[in-house]
Amino acid sequence: MLKKLTNNIGAKLKTNLVKNSFWGIFSNIFQNILFSVFFIIVARYYTKSDFAAYIIANTLYATVVGFASLGLGNWFIRELINTDNKSALIDKFFKIQLYVGIIFYGVNVLLAFALYDSQLIRNLSLLIGINVIFDNVIYVIKFINVAQYEQKKTFVVLTVEAVLKFLIACALFIHPIPIIYLSFFLIALRLVTLNLFIKFGSSGMINLRHILTVKVSMAELKTIIGKNWSFVIIASISVIYWRIGSIIVSKVLNDADVANYEVSFKLFSLAEILPVIVSTSIYPLLINAHKKSLADMAIVYKRAFIAYALFGLLAFTFIYSYADFFVPWLFGKEYVDTVVYCQQMFLTILVFPTALLQANVMITLKLERLDMWGNVGSLVVNLILCAVFFQYVRTLSVINYAIFFSFLAFHLMQDVVLIRRKLATIAHVCAFYLISAAIVASYYLLTKKVDPYWLFFIFWTIVGATGLAIFAAFNKNKGQPLSLNKLFGKSN
């Protein structure tokens, strides 16, 4: 019975995970390429002052939009999967996000006028800031697709948008376009994207007539936010956490360190894409499994944990072996010194994927307040470590290690919660840290004896072969699928 159950869950996990993750990864890579070319074209075509104004307006919008959704996406997915009246929930959430988007658009404009005297930056913020409203509406549709395992629709629409944005940039080669007009055309394009989302990408669950007529009182809005304020805090801390590093570096260290940090963080952000995309597929699977039983959810969690942990180790060892080649190749010879800082920052990838997974597990269990306090604690640990060690040494390494140890503290907090909830065991947790530490340490020592370029392939070929051998032996002897629960903990 257990074997049949695990096979059914495993098959569903594999089908939805592979399908949605493939489209997500392909779409993000393609979009990143097109967006990178777009910015290169814009940077080359316009004067530095115009381009700087455009970047400032976009940065301001990107910061505001990080807060504008109120972080209610995970709450919405959980409620949408569990509720019978999906239409009413969608209509109300859509209208809430529309109202909040309008409010934060006003915040964006006020900040632009308060912080900058440049009329161009203010005008660009008036235009580009409209994206806050559009993003909040699209935000709803994205999470509908996550709950319905229809992320492919989201990725297709976003890919179309990236292509059209690239074509608008190419139009600069044909006819000169003032930067303000370019921004206007991009907003018009965003409106087209919004319509595509509503018509094609909403899984037929958006009814504009219902949304316009549905009533959402201020009292109801306060109730929803009041009950889910922890999501708002989590989203806010996430924005602050990843931007605080840039601020600290710019205030404490020199311009070279700022460049080193930004390049390292850019590469780390690219590595984050895979676990973040996969998590959007796993989260609804966790919720549906939890609706059946805690044991069902534990199966999904433990299988996903192995994959997430392996990805973290794979990403770290890849960077450790090849960063000294592709960092100077991508960014220029003047960034040779960036390599060591990039390797330090990628220590965090060892715990980031599994921390993301465990955060989804905690939210599935409606433990978002504990997750919120874990995020708060992680930010505090980060700031304390920076404040203390900058008293003795002024180096970018302080920032990188502070990020790693603060994430490690967050991960340990999650471990304690999941052990108490019987989803993990002490053996499971210890095995993760000991195996990860052993692999990282052995890899570091082996790079002193073996060419790092070849070591990556040799090392992971041996690890892969060993893993397959253990898996085959376990299936042969037990006739059951491999799981961390069997290997490192008690049987359910």
Short mmCIF file of N, CA and C in Angstrom, two decimals, residues 9 12-13 16-17 20-21 73-74 76-82 86 142-151 276-292 296-297 300-301 308 357 360-361 363-364:
data_model
loop_
_atom_site.label_atom_id
_atom_site.label_comp_id
_atom_site.label_asym_id
_atom_site.label_seq_id
_atom_site.Cartn_x
_atom_site.Cartn_y
_atom_site.Cartn_z
N ILE A 9 2.41 9.38 -5.87
CA ILE A 9 2.85 10.74 -5.55
C ILE A 9 4.10 11.10 -6.35
N LYS A 12 3.16 11.89 -9.97
CA LYS A 12 2.54 13.22 -10.09
C LYS A 12 3.57 14.31 -9.92
N LEU A 13 4.45 14.12 -8.92
CA LEU A 13 5.52 15.10 -8.70
C LEU A 13 6.39 15.25 -9.92
N ASN A 16 4.27 17.02 -13.10
CA ASN A 16 4.05 18.45 -12.94
C ASN A 16 5.35 19.22 -12.80
N LEU A 17 6.28 18.65 -12.06
CA LEU A 17 7.53 19.32 -11.80
C LEU A 17 8.35 19.50 -13.07
N ASN A 20 6.39 21.95 -15.74
CA ASN A 20 6.39 23.37 -15.38
C ASN A 20 7.80 23.93 -15.25
N SER A 21 8.69 23.13 -14.68
CA SER A 21 10.06 23.61 -14.48
C SER A 21 10.78 23.79 -15.81
N GLY A 73 0.83 36.17 -2.19
CA GLY A 73 0.74 35.13 -3.21
C GLY A 73 0.62 33.73 -2.65
N ASN A 74 1.45 33.38 -1.67
CA ASN A 74 1.39 32.04 -1.08
C ASN A 74 0.08 31.80 -0.35
N PHE A 76 -2.75 33.21 -1.14
CA PHE A 76 -3.76 33.08 -2.19
C PHE A 76 -3.75 31.66 -2.80
N ILE A 77 -2.56 31.12 -3.08
CA ILE A 77 -2.46 29.76 -3.63
C ILE A 77 -3.07 28.76 -2.66
N ARG A 78 -2.70 28.89 -1.38
CA ARG A 78 -3.21 27.96 -0.37
C ARG A 78 -4.73 28.03 -0.26
N GLU A 79 -5.28 29.25 -0.26
CA GLU A 79 -6.72 29.40 -0.16
C GLU A 79 -7.43 28.92 -1.43
N LEU A 80 -6.85 29.19 -2.59
CA LEU A 80 -7.45 28.81 -3.86
C LEU A 80 -7.55 27.29 -3.99
N ILE A 81 -6.53 26.58 -3.53
CA ILE A 81 -6.54 25.12 -3.60
C ILE A 81 -7.54 24.54 -2.61
N ASN A 82 -7.69 25.18 -1.46
CA ASN A 82 -8.54 24.61 -0.40
C ASN A 82 -10.00 25.05 -0.46
N LYS A 86 -13.92 29.19 -5.71
CA LYS A 86 -12.70 29.77 -6.27
C LYS A 86 -12.97 31.11 -6.95
N LYS A 142 -0.60 35.04 -12.38
CA LYS A 142 0.54 34.13 -12.23
C LYS A 142 0.25 33.08 -11.16
N PHE A 143 -0.30 33.50 -10.04
CA PHE A 143 -0.52 32.57 -8.95
C PHE A 143 -1.74 31.69 -9.18
N ILE A 144 -2.69 32.15 -9.98
CA ILE A 144 -3.76 31.25 -10.42
C ILE A 144 -3.16 30.09 -11.20
N ASN A 145 -2.25 30.42 -12.10
CA ASN A 145 -1.60 29.38 -12.92
C ASN A 145 -0.75 28.44 -12.08
N VAL A 146 -0.11 28.97 -11.03
CA VAL A 146 0.67 28.10 -10.14
C VAL A 146 -0.26 27.10 -9.46
N ALA A 147 -1.39 27.57 -8.95
CA ALA A 147 -2.34 26.69 -8.26
C ALA A 147 -2.93 25.65 -9.19
N GLN A 148 -3.06 26.01 -10.49
CA GLN A 148 -3.67 25.10 -11.47
C GLN A 148 -2.63 24.30 -12.25
N TYR A 149 -1.35 24.40 -11.88
CA TYR A 149 -0.25 23.74 -12.59
C TYR A 149 -0.21 24.16 -14.07
N GLU A 150 -0.48 25.45 -14.30
CA GLU A 150 -0.52 25.97 -15.67
C GLU A 150 0.53 27.07 -15.86
N GLN A 151 1.69 26.92 -15.22
CA GLN A 151 2.73 27.95 -15.33
C GLN A 151 3.20 28.14 -16.76
N VAL A 276 13.90 28.59 -7.47
CA VAL A 276 12.71 29.44 -7.32
C VAL A 276 11.60 28.96 -8.26
N ILE A 277 11.95 28.64 -9.49
CA ILE A 277 10.96 28.15 -10.45
C ILE A 277 10.39 26.81 -10.00
N VAL A 278 11.27 25.91 -9.61
CA VAL A 278 10.82 24.58 -9.17
C VAL A 278 9.91 24.70 -7.95
N SER A 279 10.21 25.66 -7.07
CA SER A 279 9.40 25.81 -5.86
C SER A 279 7.96 26.20 -6.18
N THR A 280 7.76 26.94 -7.28
CA THR A 280 6.39 27.30 -7.66
C THR A 280 5.59 26.09 -8.11
N SER A 281 6.28 25.04 -8.56
CA SER A 281 5.61 23.80 -8.93
C SER A 281 5.41 22.88 -7.72
N ILE A 282 6.38 22.90 -6.81
CA ILE A 282 6.31 22.01 -5.65
C ILE A 282 5.31 22.51 -4.61
N TYR A 283 5.20 23.82 -4.46
CA TYR A 283 4.31 24.37 -3.42
C TYR A 283 2.87 23.86 -3.53
N PRO A 284 2.22 23.95 -4.69
CA PRO A 284 0.85 23.40 -4.77
C PRO A 284 0.82 21.89 -4.57
N LEU A 285 1.89 21.17 -4.96
CA LEU A 285 1.95 19.73 -4.71
C LEU A 285 1.98 19.46 -3.21
N LEU A 286 2.72 20.27 -2.47
CA LEU A 286 2.76 20.13 -1.01
C LEU A 286 1.37 20.35 -0.40
N ILE A 287 0.67 21.38 -0.89
CA ILE A 287 -0.66 21.68 -0.36
C ILE A 287 -1.64 20.54 -0.64
N ASN A 288 -1.64 20.04 -1.88
CA ASN A 288 -2.55 18.95 -2.23
C ASN A 288 -2.21 17.67 -1.47
N ALA A 289 -0.92 17.41 -1.28
CA ALA A 289 -0.52 16.23 -0.52
C ALA A 289 -0.93 16.37 0.95
N HIS A 290 -0.79 17.59 1.48
CA HIS A 290 -1.16 17.83 2.88
C HIS A 290 -2.66 17.66 3.10
N LYS A 291 -3.47 17.94 2.08
CA LYS A 291 -4.92 17.75 2.19
C LYS A 291 -5.26 16.28 2.43
N LYS A 292 -4.38 15.37 1.94
CA LYS A 292 -4.60 13.94 2.16
C LYS A 292 -4.10 13.53 3.53
N ASP A 296 1.70 11.99 3.44
CA ASP A 296 1.79 12.24 1.99
C ASP A 296 2.67 13.45 1.70
N MET A 297 2.48 14.51 2.49
CA MET A 297 3.29 15.70 2.28
C MET A 297 4.76 15.43 2.60
N VAL A 300 6.56 14.05 -0.46
CA VAL A 300 6.89 15.08 -1.45
C VAL A 300 8.07 15.92 -0.95
N TYR A 301 8.02 16.31 0.30
CA TYR A 301 9.07 17.15 0.89
C TYR A 301 10.42 16.45 0.84
N TYR A 308 16.93 19.38 -4.14
CA TYR A 308 17.35 20.75 -3.82
C TYR A 308 18.77 20.76 -3.25
N LEU A 357 12.58 25.51 0.08
CA LEU A 357 11.65 24.38 0.16
C LEU A 357 11.00 24.30 1.55
N ASN A 360 8.32 26.81 2.14
CA ASN A 360 7.06 26.40 1.53
C ASN A 360 6.34 25.36 2.38
N VAL A 361 7.09 24.45 2.97
CA VAL A 361 6.50 23.43 3.85
C VAL A 361 5.85 24.10 5.06
N ILE A 363 4.76 27.18 5.33
CA ILE A 363 3.58 27.94 4.92
C ILE A 363 2.41 26.99 4.65
N THR A 364 2.70 25.83 4.07
CA THR A 364 1.67 24.83 3.84
C THR A 364 1.03 24.41 5.16
#
